[in-house]
Structure formats: C-alpha cells, structure tokens
XYZ file of C-alpha atoms in Angstrom:
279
model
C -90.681 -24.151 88.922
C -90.972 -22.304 92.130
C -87.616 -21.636 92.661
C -86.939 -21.033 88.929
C -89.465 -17.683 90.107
C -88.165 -16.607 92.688
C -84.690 -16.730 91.267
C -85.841 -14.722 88.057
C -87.863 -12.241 90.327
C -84.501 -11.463 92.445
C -82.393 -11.388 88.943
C -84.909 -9.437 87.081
C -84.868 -6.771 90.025
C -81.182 -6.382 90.294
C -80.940 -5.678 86.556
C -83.734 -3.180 86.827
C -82.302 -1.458 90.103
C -78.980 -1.444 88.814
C -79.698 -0.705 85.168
C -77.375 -3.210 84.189
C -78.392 -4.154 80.750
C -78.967 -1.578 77.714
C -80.599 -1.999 74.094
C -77.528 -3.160 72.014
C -75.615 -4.723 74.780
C -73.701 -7.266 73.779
C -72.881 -9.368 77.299
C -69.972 -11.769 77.762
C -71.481 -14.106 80.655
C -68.154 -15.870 82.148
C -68.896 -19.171 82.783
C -66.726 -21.272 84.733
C -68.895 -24.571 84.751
C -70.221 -24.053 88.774
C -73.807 -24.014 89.387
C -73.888 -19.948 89.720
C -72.314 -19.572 86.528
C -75.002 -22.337 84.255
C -77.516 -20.570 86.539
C -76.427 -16.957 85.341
C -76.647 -17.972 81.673
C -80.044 -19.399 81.741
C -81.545 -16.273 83.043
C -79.845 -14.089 81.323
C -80.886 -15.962 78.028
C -84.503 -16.387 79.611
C -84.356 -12.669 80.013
C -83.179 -11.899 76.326
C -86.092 -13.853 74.795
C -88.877 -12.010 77.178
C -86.883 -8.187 77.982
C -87.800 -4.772 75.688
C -84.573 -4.113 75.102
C -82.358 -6.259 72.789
C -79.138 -7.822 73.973
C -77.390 -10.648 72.613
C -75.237 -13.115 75.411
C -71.948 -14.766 74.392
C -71.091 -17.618 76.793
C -66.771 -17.230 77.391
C -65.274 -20.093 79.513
C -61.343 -20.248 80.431
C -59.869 -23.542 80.479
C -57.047 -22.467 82.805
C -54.975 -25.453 82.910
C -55.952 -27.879 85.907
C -55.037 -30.778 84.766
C -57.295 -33.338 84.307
C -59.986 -30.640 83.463
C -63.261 -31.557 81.672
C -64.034 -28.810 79.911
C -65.840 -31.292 77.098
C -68.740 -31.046 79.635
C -69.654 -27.499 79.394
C -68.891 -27.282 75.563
C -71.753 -30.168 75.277
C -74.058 -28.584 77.170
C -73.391 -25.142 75.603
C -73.194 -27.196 72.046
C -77.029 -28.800 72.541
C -78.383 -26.001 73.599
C -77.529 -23.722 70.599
C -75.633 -21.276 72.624
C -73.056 -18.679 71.551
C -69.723 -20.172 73.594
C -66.385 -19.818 73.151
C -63.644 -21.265 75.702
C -60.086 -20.172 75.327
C -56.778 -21.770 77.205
C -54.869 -19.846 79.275
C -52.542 -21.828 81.764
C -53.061 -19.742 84.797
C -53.024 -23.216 86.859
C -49.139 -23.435 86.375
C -48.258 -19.560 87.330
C -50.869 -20.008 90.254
C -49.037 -22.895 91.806
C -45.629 -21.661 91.316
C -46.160 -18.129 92.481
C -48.240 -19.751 95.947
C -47.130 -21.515 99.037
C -48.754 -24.899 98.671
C -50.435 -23.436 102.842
C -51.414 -20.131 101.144
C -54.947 -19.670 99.341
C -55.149 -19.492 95.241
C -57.956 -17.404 95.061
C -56.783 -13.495 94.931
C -54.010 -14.380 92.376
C -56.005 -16.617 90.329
C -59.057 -14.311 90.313
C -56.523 -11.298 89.178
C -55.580 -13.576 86.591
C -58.778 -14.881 85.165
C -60.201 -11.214 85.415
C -57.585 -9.694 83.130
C -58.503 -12.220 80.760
C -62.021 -11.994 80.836
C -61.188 -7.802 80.499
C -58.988 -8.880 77.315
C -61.526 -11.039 75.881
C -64.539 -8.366 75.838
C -62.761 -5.804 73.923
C -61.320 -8.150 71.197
C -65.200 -9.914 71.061
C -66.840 -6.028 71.348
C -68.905 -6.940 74.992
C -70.222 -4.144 76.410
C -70.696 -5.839 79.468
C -69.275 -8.561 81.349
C -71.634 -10.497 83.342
C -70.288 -11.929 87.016
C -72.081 -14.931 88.596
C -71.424 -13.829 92.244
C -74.487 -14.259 94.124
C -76.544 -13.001 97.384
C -74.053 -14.949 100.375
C -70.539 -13.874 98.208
C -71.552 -9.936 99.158
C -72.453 -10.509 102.298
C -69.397 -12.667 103.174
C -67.200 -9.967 101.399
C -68.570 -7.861 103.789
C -67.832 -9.841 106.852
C -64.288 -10.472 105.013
C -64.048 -7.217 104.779
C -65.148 -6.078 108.320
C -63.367 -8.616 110.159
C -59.901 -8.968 108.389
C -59.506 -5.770 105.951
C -60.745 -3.001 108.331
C -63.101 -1.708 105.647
C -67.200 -1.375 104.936
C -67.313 -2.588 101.269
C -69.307 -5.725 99.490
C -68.993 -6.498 95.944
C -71.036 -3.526 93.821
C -73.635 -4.650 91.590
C -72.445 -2.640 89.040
C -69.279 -1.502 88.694
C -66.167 0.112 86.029
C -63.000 -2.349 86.060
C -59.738 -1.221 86.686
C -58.917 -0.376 83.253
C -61.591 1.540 82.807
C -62.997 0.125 79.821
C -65.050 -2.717 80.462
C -68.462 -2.502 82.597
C -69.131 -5.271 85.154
C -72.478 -6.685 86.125
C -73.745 -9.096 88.596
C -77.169 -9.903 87.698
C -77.232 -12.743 90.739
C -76.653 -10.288 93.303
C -79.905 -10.625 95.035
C -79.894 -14.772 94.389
C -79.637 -16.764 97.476
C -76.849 -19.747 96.914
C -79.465 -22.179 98.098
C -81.946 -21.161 96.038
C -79.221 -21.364 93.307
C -78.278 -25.143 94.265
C -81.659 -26.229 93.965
C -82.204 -24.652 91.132
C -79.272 -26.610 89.506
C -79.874 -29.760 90.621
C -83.293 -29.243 89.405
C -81.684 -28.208 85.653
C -79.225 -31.275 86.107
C -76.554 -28.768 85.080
C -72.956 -30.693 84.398
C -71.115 -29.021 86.969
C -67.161 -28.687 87.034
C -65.767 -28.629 90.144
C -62.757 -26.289 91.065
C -60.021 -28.691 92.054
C -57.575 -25.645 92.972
C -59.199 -23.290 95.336
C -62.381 -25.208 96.041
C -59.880 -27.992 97.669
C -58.332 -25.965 100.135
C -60.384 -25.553 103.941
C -57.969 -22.903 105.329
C -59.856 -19.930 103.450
C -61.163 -16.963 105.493
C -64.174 -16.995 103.493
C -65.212 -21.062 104.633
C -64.846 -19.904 108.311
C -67.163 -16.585 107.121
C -69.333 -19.373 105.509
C -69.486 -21.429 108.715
C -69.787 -18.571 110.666
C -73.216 -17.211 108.801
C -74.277 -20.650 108.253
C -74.481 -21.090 112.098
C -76.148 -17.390 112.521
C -78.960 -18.506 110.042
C -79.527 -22.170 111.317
C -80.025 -20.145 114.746
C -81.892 -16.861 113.275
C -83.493 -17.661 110.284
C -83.384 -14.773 107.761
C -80.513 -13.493 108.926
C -78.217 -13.272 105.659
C -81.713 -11.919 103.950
C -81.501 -9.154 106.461
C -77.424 -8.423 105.918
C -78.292 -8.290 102.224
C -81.085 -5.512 102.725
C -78.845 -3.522 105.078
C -76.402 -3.246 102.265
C -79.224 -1.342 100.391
C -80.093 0.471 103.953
C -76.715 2.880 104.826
C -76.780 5.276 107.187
C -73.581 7.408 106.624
C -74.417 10.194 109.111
C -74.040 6.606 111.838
C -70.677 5.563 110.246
C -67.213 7.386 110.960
C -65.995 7.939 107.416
C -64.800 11.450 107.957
C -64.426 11.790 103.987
C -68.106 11.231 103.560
C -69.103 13.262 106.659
C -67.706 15.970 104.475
C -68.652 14.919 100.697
C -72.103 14.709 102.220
C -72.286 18.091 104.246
C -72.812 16.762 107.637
C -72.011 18.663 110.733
C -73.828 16.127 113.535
C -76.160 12.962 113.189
C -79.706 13.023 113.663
C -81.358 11.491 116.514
C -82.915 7.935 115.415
C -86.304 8.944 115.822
C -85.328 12.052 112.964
C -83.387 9.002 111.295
C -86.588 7.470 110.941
C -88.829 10.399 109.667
C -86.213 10.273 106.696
C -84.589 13.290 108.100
C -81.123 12.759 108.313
C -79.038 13.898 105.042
C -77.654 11.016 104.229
C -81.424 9.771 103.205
C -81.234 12.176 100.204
C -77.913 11.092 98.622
C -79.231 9.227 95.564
C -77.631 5.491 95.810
C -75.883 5.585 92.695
C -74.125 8.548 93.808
C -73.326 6.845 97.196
C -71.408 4.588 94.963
C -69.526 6.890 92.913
C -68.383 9.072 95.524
C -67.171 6.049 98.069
C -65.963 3.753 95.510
C-alpha cells in the first residue's frame, strides 16, 4: 500500500498543477495493456470516486493487428471489474511493417498512427480529454533524446492541445517513477500485454538513453528525481533561445546570486505561459 501512496500523491499533484481534469470531463484513458497504462486507469478511477469534481473515464484499447495478440486479457480484466471499455481494430501492424526497414525502429510511425486514432475516437465518443500513460523516466529520456540527437530543449508537456486542435491531452503519470509503477503492478497482478513490435527491437535511441540514466542513478542516486524537478526549474535568461530572450524582455542575465534572490525576469513568467509561448 505504500507505493499505491506515493503513486497517487505524485498523480494527484500533476492533475492539480496542471489542471488537467474539469467537472464534466468525460476522459478517454488509452490503454494499451502495459503496466503504465492498467496503472493510469486505476488512479484515475480511484480519483473519480474520491475528487470534487465529477468526471466519468472510458477505458479505449486498439487492437492494432500483431498477430497473435491477446487482447481477451485486457477485455477480462476490464469486463470483472465493471469498467467502461471499448477496444476497436485497426491494422496499423501491417502498414507499420511495410512502410519500415525491418533495421529501422516502429515507434514514430506507429505512435503517429495510434494517435490519430485515439484523436478520431474522442470526438465520435464526446472525450474531452484524452488521458496518456507516459510516466516520470519517458520525459526525462525525451529530454536527453531530445538534447542529444534532435538539437532541441523539449520533454513531453503535461498538458498539451493535439495537432488538430481539438482534442486536449493529459498525462496524469507525469510525476510517477517507472519503478514505482512496476511494483505497483506486480503488486495489482495486472495481465500485462507485451508489445511484440517495438518492445522487441534493442537498436532504439531511447534503450541506450535508458541504459545511459540507469547507470547515472545506480551511481548517483536521485538523479532522474532531480532531471524531473529541473524541468519544473527553467532559467531562460541562462539558455540561448534568442526568441524567448525577446518574448520575455531580456536585455542581459542576472548574476546567480540575483538568480537566486528570484530576481532575474524569467522568475516572473507564469509557467503556463512559458508553455504557450515556447510550444
């Protein structure tokens, strides 16, 4: 029960800080049968029976084609525990595999994919929200990802408006550490479906950011906790973006010991406009 805790104290404070759920929300929580996903769901149906607002949670599952895929084991789970759930077909799997060099990762196609039919999905079922079970250690490796290969400071927003501009999406996990998350499913015995497309590849960038961190935190302990509060701890006056040296008035940077006397302008630039103005 511990973990189950600290786990709704981390979700329950990214929904607050983030304002992600409204009274009257009706949330379509994708699940794709990992441990994040089943993890997601609980809370957020935890959260329903205990929050002052009302919201009502519709489980939505994709059964994208992999052959061999036991989708039965999610639909029983969902099924005895009296949960809204719906799982559609969509053969992604074949489009996937014929558009990708058998060498070249799945992931950013089949992610486009899945998301456009997760977007679909919410208007024709009237979500207001779609809930995303990206965790703690997937922003902070986007980061690194990000850093390292792209040439760009991003992570994943917690909050954020897709790319057709009609669907809001929400990642109530974002402050969930993926160990505390494991745990936390082994403890629930959740039926977990294991990706047999992307999970079975070991060239991706993000294992060897995986490895990478994995080795920082065996030898620094704390170290991904402290990547995820820097995330909520920008110092733009200390960055080079020329375009928000200017949306944010600066001239010069503040010495650190103004930077820490809350001084420097970049300190008053409320987060969520941080957000809107660099997204």
């Amino acid at each position: 029960m511990q973990i189950r805790r600290k786990l709704e104290r981390a979700f329950s404070r990214a929904v607050t800080d983030f304002e992600m759920i409204s009274e009257g929300d009706r949330i379509m929580c994708a699940v794709s049968g990992g441990k994040d996903s089943y993890a997601m769901h609980t809370l957020l149906v935890e959260l329903a029976r205990r929050a002052p607002v009302r919201f009502s949670i519709i489980a939505v599952n994709i059964d994208q084609g992999h052959p061999g895929y036991p989708g039965h084991l999610l639909r029983d789970y969902m099924t005895a525990g009296q949960h809204e759930f719906m799982m559609v077909s969509e053969d992604t799997y074949s489009i996937v595999t014929e558009k990708i060099p058998e060498n070249k990762t799945y992931c950013s196609l089949c992610s486009r994919l899945r998301r456009g039919i997760l977007y679909r999905l919410a208007k024709e079922l009237g979500c207001t929200k779609i809930a995303l079970g990206h965790h703690r250690d997937d922003a902070i490796n986007t980061l690194l990802l990000n850093l390292v290969f792209a040439g760009q400071l991003k992570a994943m927003p917690p909050k954020l408006i897709s790319d057709d501009g009609d669907n809001v999406v929400i990642r109530p996990l974002i402050y969930c550490a993926e160990d505390d998350l494991a745990a936390f499913s082994a403890e629930q015995a959740f039926p977990i479906i294991p990706c047999d497309l992307c999970g079975s590849q070991d060239n991706l960038q993000r294992k060897a950011v995986s490895r990478l961190l994995a080795d920082l935190e065996a030898r620094h302990p704390g170290v991904r906790q402290n990547m995820l509060a820097a995330l909520g701890n920008v110092r733009p006056s200390h960055l080079f973006d020329k375009r928000l040296w200017k949306q944010l008035g600066l001239e010069v940077a503040q010495d650190e010991r103004a930077d820490k006397e809350g001084r420097d302008l970049g300190d008053m630039v409320p987060t969520t406009r941080l957000l809107r103005d660099t997204a």
